Amino acid sequence: MLATLMCGVGHSARGLQIGVVVGEAEQRALLARVYSQGREPRLVSVSSDGRDEMWAIGNAAFLIPAIPPNCPALLEYALRVRREATLTGKCEECSATAGSWTFAGASDNVSHSEIRHRGNCPATDQNIGPQLAEHYDNERRKGLEDALVEASAKTRAKVESQVAEKEVITNPTYETWANDFLDKTLNPRTHEICGHLLANPAQTWHLNTGDRKWRCDQCIPYFVDAVKSGTIQLSAVEEFTCDHCRRQELTLEPMVLRIGNYVIYGGLCRKCASESRQMPRRQEG
């Protein structure tokens, strides 16, 4: 099934302990408690092939299909509806609620359940299943090189829609520094990578210099929300340190570096920001 409530004996994922649920009545009781507690869902892990995500709310975990990068808009919408319905207990599209969950029994100490969407809802298995299969079939036919070129082009379009032309680096010295800076941040010994990127590198990579983790388009909004709410604390030192010259200033100019499908967000002091957008003067002979 595409959405699964997993409550296995002794099962754990990155420290998540999932309670034991035996029968349908117990499952319904668990769901009622989970949705009534008002806890924020959290992404626990991503499958090695990048196709499924495990989310947790309290002591319950939900296996939900991942939203693949570059998937068609209608499929992405259907998957988002499915995810929100699973994690909130109510489908905004067809009004199915936690009370309409169906339970498909258990195997290997894992019980499976699925919210019963209306037949015309985009979040149904009948709608999502064939679309996902077709998308992954199409992706398999692409070579990695072609997929990376496509990801780079889409990343460029996204960044150019947000960054003014006058803010683009034109100084060759700074371009060399930017490439070296990217190489350092791609070091797996010092920087983490989200599971979506590990499973499929042919998509946009995002990194904030105050943090040490690369995130995909799906994960970066959760990171931003966590920073705003204070759940994630960025480095106080990096907050006031120029990413180029490493001088500390009370105010830094926002920096967005895009190299291929990699995007780095940070800050430059006024001097470095100005120099990066100027061609170096020619030496008089």
Short mmCIF file of C-alpha atoms in Angstrom, two decimals:
data_model
loop_
_atom_site.label_atom_id
_atom_site.label_comp_id
_atom_site.label_asym_id
_atom_site.label_seq_id
_atom_site.Cartn_x
_atom_site.Cartn_y
_atom_site.Cartn_z
CA MET A 1 0.00 0.00 0.00
CA LEU A 2 1.11 3.56 -0.59
CA ALA A 3 0.46 4.80 2.92
CA THR A 4 1.11 2.63 5.93
CA LEU A 5 0.81 3.01 9.66
CA MET A 6 3.69 0.95 11.01
CA CYS A 7 3.55 -0.16 14.63
CA GLY A 8 6.07 -2.94 14.97
CA VAL A 9 7.35 -4.77 18.02
CA GLY A 10 10.76 -3.39 18.90
CA HIS A 11 11.03 -1.55 15.59
CA SER A 12 13.11 1.60 15.65
CA ALA A 13 14.44 4.11 13.16
CA ARG A 14 17.00 6.65 14.33
CA GLY A 15 15.82 6.31 17.91
CA LEU A 16 12.10 6.26 17.14
CA GLN A 17 10.41 3.65 19.32
CA ILE A 18 7.11 2.47 17.91
CA GLY A 19 4.53 1.04 20.27
CA VAL A 20 2.94 -2.39 19.97
CA VAL A 21 -0.48 -2.44 18.33
CA VAL A 22 -2.32 -5.75 18.02
CA GLY A 23 -5.89 -5.36 16.83
CA GLU A 24 -8.03 -2.98 14.84
CA ALA A 25 -9.53 -1.40 17.95
CA GLU A 26 -6.06 -0.66 19.30
CA GLN A 27 -5.04 0.85 15.96
CA ARG A 28 -8.07 3.14 15.92
CA ALA A 29 -7.34 4.19 19.49
CA LEU A 30 -3.72 4.93 18.59
CA LEU A 31 -4.77 7.02 15.59
CA ALA A 32 -7.24 8.97 17.70
CA ARG A 33 -4.54 9.74 20.27
CA VAL A 34 -1.96 10.62 17.63
CA TYR A 35 -4.17 13.14 15.86
CA SER A 36 -5.59 14.65 19.06
CA GLN A 37 -2.22 15.42 20.63
CA GLY A 38 -1.42 18.13 18.11
CA ARG A 39 2.22 17.10 17.71
CA GLU A 40 4.16 18.18 14.65
CA PRO A 41 4.94 15.36 12.20
CA ARG A 42 8.67 14.83 11.64
CA LEU A 43 10.54 13.15 8.83
CA VAL A 44 12.51 10.23 10.28
CA SER A 45 14.19 8.58 7.30
CA VAL A 46 14.12 8.05 3.56
CA SER A 47 14.34 4.62 1.93
CA SER A 48 17.56 3.78 0.10
CA ASP A 49 15.83 4.04 -3.28
CA GLY A 50 14.27 7.40 -2.35
CA ARG A 51 10.73 6.23 -3.05
CA ASP A 52 9.35 6.11 0.50
CA GLU A 53 9.60 8.27 3.60
CA MET A 54 8.98 7.34 7.21
CA TRP A 55 7.26 10.09 9.18
CA ALA A 56 6.50 10.01 12.89
CA ILE A 57 3.86 11.58 15.09
CA GLY A 58 4.35 10.70 18.73
CA ASN A 59 4.88 6.94 18.96
CA ALA A 60 3.34 6.16 15.56
CA ALA A 61 5.22 6.01 12.27
CA PHE A 62 3.75 6.39 8.80
CA LEU A 63 5.31 5.09 5.60
CA ILE A 64 4.40 7.55 2.84
CA PRO A 65 5.45 7.74 -0.84
CA ALA A 66 8.12 10.38 -1.41
CA ILE A 67 7.49 13.17 -3.88
CA PRO A 68 10.07 12.50 -6.60
CA PRO A 69 11.97 15.47 -8.02
CA ASN A 70 10.86 16.71 -11.43
CA CYS A 71 7.61 14.75 -11.30
CA PRO A 72 4.54 16.04 -13.20
CA ALA A 73 2.55 18.75 -11.44
CA LEU A 74 -0.63 16.67 -11.12
CA LEU A 75 1.28 13.77 -9.57
CA GLU A 76 3.05 16.09 -7.14
CA TYR A 77 -0.30 17.57 -6.11
CA ALA A 78 -1.82 14.11 -5.56
CA LEU A 79 1.16 13.00 -3.45
CA ARG A 80 0.98 16.16 -1.33
CA VAL A 81 -2.73 15.59 -0.74
CA ARG A 82 -1.96 12.00 0.25
CA ARG A 83 0.81 13.07 2.65
CA GLU A 84 -1.25 15.79 4.35
CA ALA A 85 -4.23 13.45 4.75
CA THR A 86 -2.06 10.76 6.31
CA LEU A 87 -0.31 13.13 8.71
CA THR A 88 -3.35 15.19 9.73
CA GLY A 89 -6.09 12.55 9.68
CA LYS A 90 -8.22 14.47 7.19
CA CYS A 91 -8.16 14.81 3.42
CA GLU A 92 -8.87 18.37 2.31
CA GLU A 93 -9.74 17.13 -1.18
CA CYS A 94 -12.40 14.49 -0.44
CA SER A 95 -13.03 15.06 3.32
CA ALA A 96 -12.03 11.51 4.29
CA THR A 97 -11.11 11.42 7.98
CA ALA A 98 -9.28 9.23 10.45
CA GLY A 99 -12.60 7.52 11.13
CA SER A 100 -12.56 6.07 7.61
CA TRP A 101 -9.25 4.23 7.91
CA THR A 102 -9.24 0.66 6.66
CA PHE A 103 -7.05 -1.99 8.27
CA ALA A 104 -5.41 -4.69 6.19
CA GLY A 105 -4.16 -6.92 8.98
CA ALA A 106 -0.57 -7.43 10.05
CA SER A 107 2.53 -9.31 9.01
CA ASP A 108 5.97 -9.52 10.60
CA ASN A 109 4.67 -7.61 13.62
CA VAL A 110 3.83 -4.60 11.42
CA SER A 111 0.22 -3.54 11.03
CA HIS A 112 -0.89 -1.82 7.85
CA SER A 113 -3.70 0.67 7.48
CA GLU A 114 -4.82 3.13 4.87
CA ILE A 115 -7.19 6.08 4.85
CA ARG A 116 -10.17 5.41 2.59
CA HIS A 117 -10.28 8.28 0.08
CA ARG A 118 -13.31 8.79 -2.15
CA GLY A 119 -13.07 7.26 -5.62
CA ASN A 120 -12.60 10.60 -7.40
CA CYS A 121 -9.94 11.87 -4.96
CA PRO A 122 -6.47 12.36 -6.51
CA ALA A 123 -4.89 10.72 -3.43
CA THR A 124 -6.28 7.25 -4.12
CA ASP A 125 -4.04 4.28 -4.93
CA GLN A 126 -5.83 3.93 -8.26
CA ASN A 127 -4.73 7.43 -9.28
CA ILE A 128 -1.27 7.66 -7.72
CA GLY A 129 -0.04 4.11 -8.37
CA PRO A 130 -0.03 4.15 -12.20
CA GLN A 131 1.35 7.71 -12.32
CA LEU A 132 4.23 6.85 -10.00
CA ALA A 133 5.04 3.70 -11.96
CA GLU A 134 5.09 5.66 -15.24
CA HIS A 135 7.28 8.41 -13.75
CA TYR A 136 9.88 6.00 -12.39
CA ASP A 137 9.89 4.09 -15.70
CA ASN A 138 10.60 7.34 -17.55
CA GLU A 139 13.35 8.28 -15.10
CA ARG A 140 15.05 4.91 -15.56
CA ARG A 141 15.35 5.56 -19.27
CA LYS A 142 17.31 8.76 -18.65
CA GLY A 143 21.05 8.62 -18.23
CA LEU A 144 22.50 10.25 -15.10
CA GLU A 145 24.30 12.86 -17.19
CA ASP A 146 21.06 13.93 -18.92
CA ALA A 147 19.24 14.01 -15.58
CA LEU A 148 21.94 16.24 -14.05
CA VAL A 149 21.81 18.64 -17.01
CA GLU A 150 18.04 18.87 -16.60
CA ALA A 151 18.37 19.43 -12.84
CA SER A 152 20.98 22.15 -13.42
CA ALA A 153 18.75 23.98 -15.90
CA LYS A 154 15.78 23.90 -13.54
CA THR A 155 17.94 25.05 -10.64
CA ARG A 156 19.24 27.95 -12.70
CA ALA A 157 15.70 29.02 -13.59
CA LYS A 158 14.64 28.91 -9.93
CA VAL A 159 17.63 30.97 -8.74
CA GLU A 160 17.40 33.53 -11.56
CA SER A 161 13.78 34.18 -10.63
CA GLN A 162 14.91 35.14 -7.12
CA VAL A 163 18.28 36.88 -7.63
CA ALA A 164 18.69 40.20 -9.42
CA GLU A 165 21.18 40.36 -12.30
CA LYS A 166 23.23 43.03 -10.46
CA GLU A 167 23.88 40.54 -7.64
CA VAL A 168 25.60 37.96 -9.87
CA ILE A 169 29.32 37.33 -9.32
CA THR A 170 31.36 38.65 -12.28
CA ASN A 171 34.85 38.73 -10.73
CA PRO A 172 36.82 35.65 -11.94
CA THR A 173 38.73 35.52 -8.64
CA TYR A 174 35.49 35.11 -6.75
CA GLU A 175 34.25 32.52 -9.24
CA THR A 176 37.33 30.42 -8.49
CA TRP A 177 36.74 30.86 -4.76
CA ALA A 178 33.07 29.84 -5.18
CA ASN A 179 34.04 26.57 -6.89
CA ASP A 180 36.61 25.78 -4.18
CA PHE A 181 34.04 26.66 -1.51
CA LEU A 182 31.55 24.24 -3.08
CA ASP A 183 34.13 21.44 -3.13
CA LYS A 184 34.72 21.87 0.61
CA THR A 185 31.02 21.76 1.44
CA LEU A 186 30.58 18.53 -0.54
CA ASN A 187 32.95 16.71 1.80
CA PRO A 188 30.83 13.91 3.37
CA ARG A 189 33.08 13.88 6.44
CA THR A 190 32.05 17.40 7.41
CA HIS A 191 28.63 17.84 5.81
CA GLU A 192 25.48 15.69 5.95
CA ILE A 193 23.22 14.97 2.98
CA CYS A 194 19.47 14.37 3.18
CA GLY A 195 18.19 10.96 2.15
CA HIS A 196 16.41 12.27 -0.93
CA LEU A 197 19.68 13.58 -2.39
CA LEU A 198 21.54 10.38 -1.56
CA ALA A 199 18.91 8.37 -3.40
CA ASN A 200 18.67 10.74 -6.37
CA PRO A 201 21.45 13.33 -6.82
CA ALA A 202 19.91 14.69 -10.04
CA GLN A 203 17.96 17.46 -8.35
CA THR A 204 18.57 20.81 -6.64
CA TRP A 205 20.91 20.73 -3.61
CA HIS A 206 20.51 23.48 -0.95
CA LEU A 207 22.97 24.43 1.82
CA ASN A 208 22.92 27.22 4.41
CA THR A 209 26.47 28.10 5.52
CA GLY A 210 25.31 28.38 9.13
CA ASP A 211 24.33 24.70 8.99
CA ARG A 212 26.18 21.61 7.79
CA LYS A 213 23.59 19.67 5.84
CA TRP A 214 22.63 19.56 2.18
CA ARG A 215 18.87 19.48 1.64
CA CYS A 216 16.60 18.95 -1.36
CA ASP A 217 13.60 21.04 -2.47
CA GLN A 218 11.36 19.00 -0.16
CA CYS A 219 13.51 19.28 2.96
CA ILE A 220 14.64 22.93 2.73
CA PRO A 221 11.19 24.41 3.61
CA TYR A 222 11.07 22.28 6.79
CA PHE A 223 14.58 23.51 7.65
CA VAL A 224 13.54 27.16 7.16
CA ASP A 225 10.45 26.68 9.35
CA ALA A 226 12.56 24.97 12.03
CA VAL A 227 15.02 27.90 12.05
CA LYS A 228 12.17 30.42 12.33
CA SER A 229 10.60 28.50 15.22
CA GLY A 230 13.95 28.07 16.99
CA THR A 231 13.91 24.27 16.72
CA ILE A 232 17.19 24.47 14.77
CA GLN A 233 19.82 26.96 15.93
CA LEU A 234 22.24 28.26 13.31
CA SER A 235 25.86 29.01 14.19
CA ALA A 236 26.02 32.41 15.91
CA VAL A 237 29.59 32.84 14.65
CA GLU A 238 28.67 32.17 11.02
CA GLU A 239 25.75 34.57 11.32
CA PHE A 240 28.19 37.50 11.46
CA THR A 241 31.17 36.09 9.52
CA CYS A 242 31.81 36.82 5.84
CA ASP A 243 31.93 33.55 3.93
CA HIS A 244 34.74 34.87 1.73
CA CYS A 245 37.22 36.87 3.84
CA ARG A 246 36.05 35.49 7.22
CA ARG A 247 35.92 38.97 8.74
CA GLN A 248 33.13 39.52 11.25
CA GLU A 249 30.60 42.29 10.65
CA LEU A 250 27.31 43.13 12.28
CA THR A 251 25.58 43.23 8.89
CA LEU A 252 26.27 40.92 5.95
CA GLU A 253 24.83 41.08 2.46
CA PRO A 254 22.88 37.94 1.48
CA MET A 255 24.83 35.58 -0.77
CA VAL A 256 23.35 32.97 -3.09
CA LEU A 257 25.87 30.80 -4.94
CA ARG A 258 24.57 28.57 -7.72
CA ILE A 259 26.96 26.17 -9.38
CA GLY A 260 25.16 23.64 -11.55
CA ASN A 261 22.39 22.15 -9.43
CA TYR A 262 24.04 23.23 -6.13
CA VAL A 263 22.81 26.33 -4.28
CA ILE A 264 24.60 27.78 -1.22
CA TYR A 265 23.05 30.50 0.96
CA GLY A 266 25.28 32.66 3.14
CA GLY A 267 26.58 36.19 3.57
CA LEU A 268 29.36 38.50 2.37
CA CYS A 269 30.70 41.66 3.96
CA ARG A 270 30.11 44.86 1.99
CA LYS A 271 33.66 44.93 0.64
CA CYS A 272 33.58 41.34 -0.65
CA ALA A 273 30.05 41.71 -2.00
CA SER A 274 31.09 44.78 -3.97
CA GLU A 275 34.33 43.23 -5.27
CA SER A 276 32.58 40.02 -6.33
CA ARG A 277 30.40 41.99 -8.73
CA GLN A 278 33.22 43.96 -10.35
CA MET A 279 35.65 42.94 -13.04
CA PRO A 280 39.23 43.37 -11.78
CA ARG A 281 41.07 46.43 -13.07
CA ARG A 282 43.63 45.83 -15.76
CA GLN A 283 47.23 46.63 -14.85
CA GLU A 284 48.64 49.55 -16.83
CA GLY A 285 51.83 48.63 -18.76
#
